[in-house]
PDB file of C-alpha atoms and ligand atoms in Angstrom:
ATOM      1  CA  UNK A   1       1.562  -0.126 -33.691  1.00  0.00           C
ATOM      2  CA  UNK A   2       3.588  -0.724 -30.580  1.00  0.00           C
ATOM      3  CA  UNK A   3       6.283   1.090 -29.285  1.00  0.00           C
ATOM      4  CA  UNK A   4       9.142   0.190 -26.711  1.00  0.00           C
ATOM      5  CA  UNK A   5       8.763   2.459 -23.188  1.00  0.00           C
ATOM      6  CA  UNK A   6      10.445   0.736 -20.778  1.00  0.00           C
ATOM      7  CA  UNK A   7      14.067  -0.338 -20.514  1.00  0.00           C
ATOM      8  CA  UNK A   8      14.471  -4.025 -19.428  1.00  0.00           C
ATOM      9  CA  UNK A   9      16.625  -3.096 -16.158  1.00  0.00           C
ATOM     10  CA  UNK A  10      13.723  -0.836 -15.067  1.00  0.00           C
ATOM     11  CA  UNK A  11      11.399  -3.862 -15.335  1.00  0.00           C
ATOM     12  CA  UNK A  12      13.614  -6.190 -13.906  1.00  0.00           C
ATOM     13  CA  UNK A  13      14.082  -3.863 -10.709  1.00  0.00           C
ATOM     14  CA  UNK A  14      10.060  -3.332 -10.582  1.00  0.00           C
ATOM     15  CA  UNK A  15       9.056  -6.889 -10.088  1.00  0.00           C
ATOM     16  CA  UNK A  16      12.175  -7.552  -8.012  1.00  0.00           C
ATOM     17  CA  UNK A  17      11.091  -5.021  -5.691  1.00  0.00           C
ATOM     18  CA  UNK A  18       7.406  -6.055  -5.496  1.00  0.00           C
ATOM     19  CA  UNK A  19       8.587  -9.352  -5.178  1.00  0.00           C
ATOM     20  CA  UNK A  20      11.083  -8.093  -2.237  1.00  0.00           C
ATOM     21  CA  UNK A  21       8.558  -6.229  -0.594  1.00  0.00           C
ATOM     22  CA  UNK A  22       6.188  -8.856  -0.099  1.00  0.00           C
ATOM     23  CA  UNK A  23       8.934 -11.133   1.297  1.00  0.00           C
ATOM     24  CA  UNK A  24       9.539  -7.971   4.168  1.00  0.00           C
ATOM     25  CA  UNK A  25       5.908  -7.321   4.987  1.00  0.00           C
ATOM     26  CA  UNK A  26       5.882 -11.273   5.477  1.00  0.00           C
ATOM     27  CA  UNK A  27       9.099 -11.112   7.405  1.00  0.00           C
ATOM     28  CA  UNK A  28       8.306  -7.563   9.344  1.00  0.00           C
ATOM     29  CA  UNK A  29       6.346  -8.193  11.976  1.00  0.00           C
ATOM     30  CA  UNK A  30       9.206  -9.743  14.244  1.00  0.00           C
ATOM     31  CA  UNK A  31      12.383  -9.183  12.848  1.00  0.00           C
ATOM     32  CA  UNK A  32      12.627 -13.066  11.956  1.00  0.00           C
ATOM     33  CA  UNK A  33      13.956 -14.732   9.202  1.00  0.00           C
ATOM     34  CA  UNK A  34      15.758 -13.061   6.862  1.00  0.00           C
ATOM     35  CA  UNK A  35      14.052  -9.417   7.078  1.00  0.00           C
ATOM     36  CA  UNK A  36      17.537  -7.884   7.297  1.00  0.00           C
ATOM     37  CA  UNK A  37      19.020  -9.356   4.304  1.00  0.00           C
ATOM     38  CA  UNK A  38      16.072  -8.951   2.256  1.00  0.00           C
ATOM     39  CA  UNK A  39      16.029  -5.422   2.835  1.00  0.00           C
ATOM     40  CA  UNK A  40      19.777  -5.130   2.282  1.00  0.00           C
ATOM     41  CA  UNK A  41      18.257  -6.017  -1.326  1.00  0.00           C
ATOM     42  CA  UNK A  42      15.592  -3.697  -1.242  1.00  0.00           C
ATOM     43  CA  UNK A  43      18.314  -0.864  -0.423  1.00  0.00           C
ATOM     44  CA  UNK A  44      20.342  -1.855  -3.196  1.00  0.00           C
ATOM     45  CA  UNK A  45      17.471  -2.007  -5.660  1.00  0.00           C
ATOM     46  CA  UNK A  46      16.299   1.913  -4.558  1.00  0.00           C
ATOM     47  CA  UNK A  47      19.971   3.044  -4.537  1.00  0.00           C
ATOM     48  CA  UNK A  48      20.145   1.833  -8.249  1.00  0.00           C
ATOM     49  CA  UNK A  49      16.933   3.242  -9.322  1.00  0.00           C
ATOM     50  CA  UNK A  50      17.617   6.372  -7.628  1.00  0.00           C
ATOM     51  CA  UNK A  51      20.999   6.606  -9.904  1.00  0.00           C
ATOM     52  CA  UNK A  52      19.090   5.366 -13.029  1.00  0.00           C
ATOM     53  CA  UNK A  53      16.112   8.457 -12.429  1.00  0.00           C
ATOM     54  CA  UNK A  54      19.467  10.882 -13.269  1.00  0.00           C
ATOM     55  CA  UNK A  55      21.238   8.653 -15.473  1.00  0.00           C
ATOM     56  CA  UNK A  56      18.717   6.228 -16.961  1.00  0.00           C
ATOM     57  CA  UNK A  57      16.725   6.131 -20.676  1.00  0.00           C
ATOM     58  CA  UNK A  58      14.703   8.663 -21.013  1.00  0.00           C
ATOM     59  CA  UNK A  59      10.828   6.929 -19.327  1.00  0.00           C
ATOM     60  CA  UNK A  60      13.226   6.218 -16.173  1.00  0.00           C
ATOM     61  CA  UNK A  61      14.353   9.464 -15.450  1.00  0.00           C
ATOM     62  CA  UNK A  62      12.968  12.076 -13.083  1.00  0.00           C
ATOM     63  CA  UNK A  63      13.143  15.098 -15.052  1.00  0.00           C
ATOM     64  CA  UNK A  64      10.311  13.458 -17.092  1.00  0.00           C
ATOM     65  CA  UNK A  65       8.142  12.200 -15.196  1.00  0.00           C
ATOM     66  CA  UNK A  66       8.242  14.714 -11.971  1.00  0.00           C
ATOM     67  CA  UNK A  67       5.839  17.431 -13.073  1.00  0.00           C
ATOM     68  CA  UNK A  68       3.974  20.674 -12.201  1.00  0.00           C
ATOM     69  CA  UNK A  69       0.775  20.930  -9.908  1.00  0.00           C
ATOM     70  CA  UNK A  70      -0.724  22.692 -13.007  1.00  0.00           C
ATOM     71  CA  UNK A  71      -0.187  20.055 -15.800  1.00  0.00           C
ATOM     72  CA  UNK A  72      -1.572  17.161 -12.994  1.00  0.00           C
ATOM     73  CA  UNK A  73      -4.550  19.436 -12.775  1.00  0.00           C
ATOM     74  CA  UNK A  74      -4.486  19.171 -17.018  1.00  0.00           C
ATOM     75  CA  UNK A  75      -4.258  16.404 -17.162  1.00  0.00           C
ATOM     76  CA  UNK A  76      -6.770  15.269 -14.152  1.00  0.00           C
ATOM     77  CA  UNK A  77      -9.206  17.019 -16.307  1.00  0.00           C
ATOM     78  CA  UNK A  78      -8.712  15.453 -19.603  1.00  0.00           C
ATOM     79  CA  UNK A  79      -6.948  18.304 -21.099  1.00  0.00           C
ATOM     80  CA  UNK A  80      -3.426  16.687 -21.794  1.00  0.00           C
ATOM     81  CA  UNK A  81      -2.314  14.560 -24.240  1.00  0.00           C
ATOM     82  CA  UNK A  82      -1.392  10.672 -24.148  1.00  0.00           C
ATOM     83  CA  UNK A  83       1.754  10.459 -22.350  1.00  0.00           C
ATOM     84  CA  UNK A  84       4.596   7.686 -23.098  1.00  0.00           C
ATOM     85  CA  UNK A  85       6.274   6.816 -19.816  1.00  0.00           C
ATOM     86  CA  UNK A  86       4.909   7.178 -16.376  1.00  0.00           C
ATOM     87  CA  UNK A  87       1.691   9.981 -16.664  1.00  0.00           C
ATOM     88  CA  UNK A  88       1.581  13.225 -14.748  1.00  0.00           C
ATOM     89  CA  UNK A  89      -0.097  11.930 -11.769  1.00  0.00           C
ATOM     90  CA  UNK A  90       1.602   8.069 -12.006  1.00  0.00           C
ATOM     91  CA  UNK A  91       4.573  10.306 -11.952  1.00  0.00           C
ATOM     92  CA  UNK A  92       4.466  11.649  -8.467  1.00  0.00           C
ATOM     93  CA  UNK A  93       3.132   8.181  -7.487  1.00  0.00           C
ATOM     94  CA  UNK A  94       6.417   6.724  -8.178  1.00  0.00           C
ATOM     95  CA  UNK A  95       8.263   9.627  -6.410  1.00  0.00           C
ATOM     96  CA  UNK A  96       6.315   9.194  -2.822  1.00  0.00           C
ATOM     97  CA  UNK A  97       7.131   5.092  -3.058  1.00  0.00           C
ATOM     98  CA  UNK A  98      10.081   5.753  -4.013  1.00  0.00           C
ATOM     99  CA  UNK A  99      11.006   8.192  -0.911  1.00  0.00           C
ATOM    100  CA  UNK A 100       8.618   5.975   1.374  1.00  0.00           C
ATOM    101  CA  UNK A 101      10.966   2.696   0.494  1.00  0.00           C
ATOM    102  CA  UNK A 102      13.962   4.496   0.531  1.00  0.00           C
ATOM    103  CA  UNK A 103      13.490   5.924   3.721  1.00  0.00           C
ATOM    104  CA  UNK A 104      11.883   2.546   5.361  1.00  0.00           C
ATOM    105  CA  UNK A 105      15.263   1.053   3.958  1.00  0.00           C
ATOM    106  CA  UNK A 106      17.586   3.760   5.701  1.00  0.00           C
ATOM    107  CA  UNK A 107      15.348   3.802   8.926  1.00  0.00           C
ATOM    108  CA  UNK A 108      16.139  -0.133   8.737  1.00  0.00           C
ATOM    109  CA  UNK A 109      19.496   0.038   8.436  1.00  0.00           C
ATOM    110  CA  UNK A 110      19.742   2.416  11.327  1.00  0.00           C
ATOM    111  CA  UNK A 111      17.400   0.586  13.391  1.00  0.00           C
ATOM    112  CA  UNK A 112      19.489  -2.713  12.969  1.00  0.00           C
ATOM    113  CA  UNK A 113      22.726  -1.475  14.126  1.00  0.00           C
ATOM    114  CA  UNK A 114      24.246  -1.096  10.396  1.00  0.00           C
ATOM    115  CA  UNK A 115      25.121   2.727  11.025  1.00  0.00           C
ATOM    116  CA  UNK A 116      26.079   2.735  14.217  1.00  0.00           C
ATOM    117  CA  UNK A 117      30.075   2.852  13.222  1.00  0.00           C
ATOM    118  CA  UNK A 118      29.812   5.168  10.530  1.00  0.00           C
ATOM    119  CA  UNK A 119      32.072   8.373  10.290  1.00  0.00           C
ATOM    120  CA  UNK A 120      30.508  11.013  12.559  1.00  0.00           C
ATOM    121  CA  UNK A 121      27.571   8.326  13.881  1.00  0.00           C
ATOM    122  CA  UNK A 122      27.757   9.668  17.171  1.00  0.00           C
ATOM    123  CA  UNK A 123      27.441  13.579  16.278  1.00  0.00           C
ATOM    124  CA  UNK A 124      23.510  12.277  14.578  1.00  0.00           C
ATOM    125  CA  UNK A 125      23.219   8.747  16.158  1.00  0.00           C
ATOM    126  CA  UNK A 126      21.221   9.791  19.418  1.00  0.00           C
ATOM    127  CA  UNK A 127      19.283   7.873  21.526  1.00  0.00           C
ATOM    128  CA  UNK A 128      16.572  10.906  20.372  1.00  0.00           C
ATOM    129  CA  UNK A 129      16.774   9.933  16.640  1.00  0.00           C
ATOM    130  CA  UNK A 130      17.412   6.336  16.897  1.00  0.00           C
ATOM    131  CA  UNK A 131      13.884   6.643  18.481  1.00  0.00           C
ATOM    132  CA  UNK A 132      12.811   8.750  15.008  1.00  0.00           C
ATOM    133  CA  UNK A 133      14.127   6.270  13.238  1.00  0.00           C
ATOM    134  CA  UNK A 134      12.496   3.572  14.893  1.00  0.00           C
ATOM    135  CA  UNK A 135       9.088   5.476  14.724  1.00  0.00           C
ATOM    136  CA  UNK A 136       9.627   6.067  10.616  1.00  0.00           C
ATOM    137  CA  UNK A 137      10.142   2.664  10.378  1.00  0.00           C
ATOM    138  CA  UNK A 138       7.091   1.256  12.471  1.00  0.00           C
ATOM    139  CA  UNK A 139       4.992   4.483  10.570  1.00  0.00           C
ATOM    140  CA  UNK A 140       5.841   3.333   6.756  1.00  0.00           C
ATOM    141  CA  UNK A 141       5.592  -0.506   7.627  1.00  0.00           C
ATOM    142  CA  UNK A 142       1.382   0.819   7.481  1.00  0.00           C
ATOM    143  CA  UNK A 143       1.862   4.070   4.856  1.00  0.00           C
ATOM    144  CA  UNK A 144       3.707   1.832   2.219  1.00  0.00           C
ATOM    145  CA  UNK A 145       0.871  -0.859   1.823  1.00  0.00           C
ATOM    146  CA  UNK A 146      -1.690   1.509   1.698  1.00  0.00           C
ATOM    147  CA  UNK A 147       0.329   3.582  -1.215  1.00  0.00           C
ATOM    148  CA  UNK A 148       0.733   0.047  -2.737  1.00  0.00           C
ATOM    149  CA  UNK A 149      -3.059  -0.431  -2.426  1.00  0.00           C
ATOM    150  CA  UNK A 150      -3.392   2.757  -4.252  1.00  0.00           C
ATOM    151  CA  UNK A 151      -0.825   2.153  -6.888  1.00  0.00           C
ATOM    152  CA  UNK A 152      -1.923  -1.584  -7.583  1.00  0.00           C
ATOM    153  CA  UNK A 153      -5.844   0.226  -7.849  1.00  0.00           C
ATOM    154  CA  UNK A 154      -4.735   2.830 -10.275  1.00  0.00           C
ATOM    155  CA  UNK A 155      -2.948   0.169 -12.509  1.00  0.00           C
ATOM    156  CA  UNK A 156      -6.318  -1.616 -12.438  1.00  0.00           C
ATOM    157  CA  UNK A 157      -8.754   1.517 -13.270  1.00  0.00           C
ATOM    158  CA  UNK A 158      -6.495   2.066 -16.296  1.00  0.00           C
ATOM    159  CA  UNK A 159      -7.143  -2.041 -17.529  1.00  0.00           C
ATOM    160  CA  UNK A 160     -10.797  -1.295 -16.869  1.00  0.00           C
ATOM    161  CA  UNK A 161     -10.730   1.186 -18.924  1.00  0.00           C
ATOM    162  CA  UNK A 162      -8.419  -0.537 -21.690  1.00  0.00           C
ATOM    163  CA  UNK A 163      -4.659   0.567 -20.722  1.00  0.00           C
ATOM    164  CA  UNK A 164      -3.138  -2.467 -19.808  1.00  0.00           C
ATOM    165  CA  UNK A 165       0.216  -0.981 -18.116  1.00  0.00           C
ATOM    166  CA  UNK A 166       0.670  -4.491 -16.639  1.00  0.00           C
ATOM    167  CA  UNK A 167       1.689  -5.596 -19.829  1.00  0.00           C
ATOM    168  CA  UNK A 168       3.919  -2.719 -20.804  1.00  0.00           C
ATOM    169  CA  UNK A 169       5.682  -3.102 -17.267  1.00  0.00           C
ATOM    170  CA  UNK A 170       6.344  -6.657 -17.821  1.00  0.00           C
ATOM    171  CA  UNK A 171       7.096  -6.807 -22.152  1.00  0.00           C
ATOM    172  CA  UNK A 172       8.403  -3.137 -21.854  1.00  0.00           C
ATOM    173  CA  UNK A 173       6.191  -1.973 -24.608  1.00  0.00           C
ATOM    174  CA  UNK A 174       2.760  -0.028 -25.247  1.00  0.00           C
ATOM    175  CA  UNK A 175       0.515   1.089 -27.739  1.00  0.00           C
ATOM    176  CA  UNK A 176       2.210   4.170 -29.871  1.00  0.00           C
ATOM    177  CA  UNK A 177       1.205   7.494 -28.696  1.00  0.00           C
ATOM    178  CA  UNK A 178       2.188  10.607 -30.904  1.00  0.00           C
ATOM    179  CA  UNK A 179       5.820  10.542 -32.834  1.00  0.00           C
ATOM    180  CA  UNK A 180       7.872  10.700 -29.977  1.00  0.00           C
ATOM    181  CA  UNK A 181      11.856   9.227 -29.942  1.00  0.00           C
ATOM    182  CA  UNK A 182      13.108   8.126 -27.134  1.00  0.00           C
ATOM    183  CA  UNK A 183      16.647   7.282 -25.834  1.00  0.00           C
ATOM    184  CA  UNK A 184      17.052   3.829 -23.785  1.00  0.00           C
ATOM    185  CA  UNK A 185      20.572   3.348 -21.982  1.00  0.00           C
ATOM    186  CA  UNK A 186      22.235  -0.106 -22.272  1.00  0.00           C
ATOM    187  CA  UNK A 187      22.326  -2.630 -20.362  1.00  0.00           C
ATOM    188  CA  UNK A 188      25.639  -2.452 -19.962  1.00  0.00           C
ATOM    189  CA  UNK A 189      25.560   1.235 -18.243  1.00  0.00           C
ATOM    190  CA  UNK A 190      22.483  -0.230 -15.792  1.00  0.00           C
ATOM    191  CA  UNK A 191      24.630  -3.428 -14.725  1.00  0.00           C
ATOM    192  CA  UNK A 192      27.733  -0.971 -13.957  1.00  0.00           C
ATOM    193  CA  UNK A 193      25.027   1.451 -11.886  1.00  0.00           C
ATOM    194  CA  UNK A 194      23.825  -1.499  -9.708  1.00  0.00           C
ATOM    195  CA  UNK A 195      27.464  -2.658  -9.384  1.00  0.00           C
ATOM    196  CA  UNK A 196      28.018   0.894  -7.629  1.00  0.00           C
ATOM    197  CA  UNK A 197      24.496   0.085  -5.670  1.00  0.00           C
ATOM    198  CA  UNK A 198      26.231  -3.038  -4.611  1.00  0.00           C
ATOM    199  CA  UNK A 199      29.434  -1.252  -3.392  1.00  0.00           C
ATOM    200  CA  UNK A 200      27.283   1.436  -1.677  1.00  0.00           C
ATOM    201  CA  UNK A 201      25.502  -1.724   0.412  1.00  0.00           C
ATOM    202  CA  UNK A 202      28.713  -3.589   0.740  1.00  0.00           C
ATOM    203  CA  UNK A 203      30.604  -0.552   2.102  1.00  0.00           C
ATOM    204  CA  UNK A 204      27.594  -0.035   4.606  1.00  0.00           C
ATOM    205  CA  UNK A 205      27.719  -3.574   6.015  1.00  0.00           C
ATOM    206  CA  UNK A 206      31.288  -3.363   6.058  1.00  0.00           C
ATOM    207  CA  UNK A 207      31.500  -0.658   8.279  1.00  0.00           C
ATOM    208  CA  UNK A 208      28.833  -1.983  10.630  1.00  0.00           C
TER     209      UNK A 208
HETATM  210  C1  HEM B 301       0.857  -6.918  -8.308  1.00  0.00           C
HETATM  211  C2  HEM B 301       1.482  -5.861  -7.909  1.00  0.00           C
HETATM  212  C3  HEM B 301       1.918  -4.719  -8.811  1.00  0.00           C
HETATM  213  C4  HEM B 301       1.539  -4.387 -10.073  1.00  0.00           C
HETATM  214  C5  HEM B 301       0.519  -5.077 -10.947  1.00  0.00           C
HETATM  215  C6  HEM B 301       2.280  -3.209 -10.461  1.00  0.00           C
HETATM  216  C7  HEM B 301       2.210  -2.572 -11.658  1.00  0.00           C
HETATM  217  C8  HEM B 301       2.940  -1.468 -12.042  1.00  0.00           C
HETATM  218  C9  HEM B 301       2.892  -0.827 -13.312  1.00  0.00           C
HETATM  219  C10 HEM B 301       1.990  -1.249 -14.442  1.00  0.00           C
HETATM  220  C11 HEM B 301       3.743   0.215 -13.303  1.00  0.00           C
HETATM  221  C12 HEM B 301       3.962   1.217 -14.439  1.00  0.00           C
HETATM  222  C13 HEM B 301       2.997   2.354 -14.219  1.00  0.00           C
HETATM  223  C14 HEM B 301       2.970   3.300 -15.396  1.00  0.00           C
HETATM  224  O1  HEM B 301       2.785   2.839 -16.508  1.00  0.00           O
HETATM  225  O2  HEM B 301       3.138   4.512 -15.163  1.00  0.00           O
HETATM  226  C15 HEM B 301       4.381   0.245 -12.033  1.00  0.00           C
HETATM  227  C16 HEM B 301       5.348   1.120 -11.630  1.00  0.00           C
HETATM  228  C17 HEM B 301       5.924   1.137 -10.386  1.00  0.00           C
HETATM  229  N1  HEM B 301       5.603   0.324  -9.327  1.00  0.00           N
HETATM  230 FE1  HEM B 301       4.347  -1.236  -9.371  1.00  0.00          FE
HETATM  231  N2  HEM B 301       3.081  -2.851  -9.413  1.00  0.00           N
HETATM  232  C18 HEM B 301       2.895  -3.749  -8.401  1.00  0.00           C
HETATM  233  C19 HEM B 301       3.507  -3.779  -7.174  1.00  0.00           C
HETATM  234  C20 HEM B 301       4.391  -2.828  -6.748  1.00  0.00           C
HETATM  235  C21 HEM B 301       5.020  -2.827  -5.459  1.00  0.00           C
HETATM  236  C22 HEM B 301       4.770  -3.901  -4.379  1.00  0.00           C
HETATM  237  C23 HEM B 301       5.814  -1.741  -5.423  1.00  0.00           C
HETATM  238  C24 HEM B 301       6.681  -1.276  -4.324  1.00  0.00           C
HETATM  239  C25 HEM B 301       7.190  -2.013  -3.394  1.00  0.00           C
HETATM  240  C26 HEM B 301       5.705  -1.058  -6.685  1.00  0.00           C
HETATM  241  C27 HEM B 301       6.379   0.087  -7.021  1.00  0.00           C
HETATM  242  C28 HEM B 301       6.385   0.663  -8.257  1.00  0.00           C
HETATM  243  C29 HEM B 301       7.272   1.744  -8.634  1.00  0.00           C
HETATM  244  C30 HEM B 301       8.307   2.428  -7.757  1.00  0.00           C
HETATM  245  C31 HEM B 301       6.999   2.008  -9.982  1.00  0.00           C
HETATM  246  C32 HEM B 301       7.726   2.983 -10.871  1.00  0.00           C
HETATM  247  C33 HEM B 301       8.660   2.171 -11.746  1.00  0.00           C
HETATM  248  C34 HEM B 301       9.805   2.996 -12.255  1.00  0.00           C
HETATM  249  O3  HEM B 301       9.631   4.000 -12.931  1.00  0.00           O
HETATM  250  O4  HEM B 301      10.925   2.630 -11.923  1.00  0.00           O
HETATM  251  N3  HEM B 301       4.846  -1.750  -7.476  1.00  0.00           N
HETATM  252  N4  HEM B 301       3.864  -0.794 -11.278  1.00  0.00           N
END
């Protein structure tokens, strides 16, 4: 028996962004081609999920899938049971590449001159931590493929041992696991959420 777990915008942002981030690392290495517009899209795409982890169905959301030291350590050790969306230790997975992107995005837009007429730019905007910036950006361009190496491993010790989360990430559903109910927004309320994304980008660029 199968059950639904993921919503279809969730999916459709995952492979977007794999597919995104392979076009930067591609493009990174000297600023050529279109490295600045793809990671205009890359921004968008992390603003939106970071607005669906409050507002999302239920498997996207934070609050259920950002959990305690203690119940990791459970459920390290066998002792939890099967979970439905992202597990206890997946969970904080998604949280550091989420925060690693996001911040690789911001340091990017910084670093390519897109916040440099903001409100206030000049009370933050320093040579000092333009230089941060720059080092984040140069830093994460290393961290983020070796969390991705990690991630892509995990997803792969989990097939090996007959939990093909591939599958559910691309059809959006898995294997039922105890009698839980779970509450999926429309897609509707996610095309709305990455209008505002859009806006947020748009606004950004505007101002540049
Ligand atoms: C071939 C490459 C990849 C595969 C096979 C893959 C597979 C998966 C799977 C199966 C999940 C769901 C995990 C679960 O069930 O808990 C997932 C989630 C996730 N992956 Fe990947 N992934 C790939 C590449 C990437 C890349 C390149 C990134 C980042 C740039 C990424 C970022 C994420 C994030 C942030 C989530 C959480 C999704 C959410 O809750 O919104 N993945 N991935």
């Amino acid at each position: 028996m199968k059950m639904k777990i993921w919503d279809l915008p969730t999916r459709l942002y995952h492979w977007l962004q794999a597919g995104l981030f392979i076009g930067l690392i591609s493009t990174g290495y000297n600023g050529e081609g279109p490295h600045i517009q793809l990671g205009l899209g890359l921004f968008t795409l992390i603003t939106w999920r970071i607005i669906w982890g409050f507002i999302g169905s239920d498997t996207s959301r934070f609050k259920q899938f950002i959990r305690s030291p203690k119940v990791i350590m459970q459920y390290l050790r066998g002792q939890t049971d099967e979970t439905t969306g992202h597990n206890p230790a997946g969970g904080w997975m998604v949280v550091s590449l989420l925060l690693c992107l996001f911040l690789q995005c911001i340091s990017g837009l910084v670093i390519a001159g897109f916040t440099d007429n903001l409100p206030q730019a000049e009370t933050w905007l320093t040579d000092r931590s333009y230089d941060v910036f720059y080092m984040i950006h140069n830093a994460l361009f290393y961290v983020l493929p070796a969390l991705i190496f990690v991630h892509v491993a995990a997803v792969i010790g989990y097939k090996l041992r007959h939990k093909p989360l591939v599958l559910a990430m691309i059809t959006g559903y898995k294997a039922k696991c105890g009698a839980v109910s779970l509450r999926f927004s429309s897609n509707l309320k996610a095309l709305l959420v990455l209008i505002v994304a859009v806006l947020v980008t748009m606004t950004i660029v505007a101002y540049s």
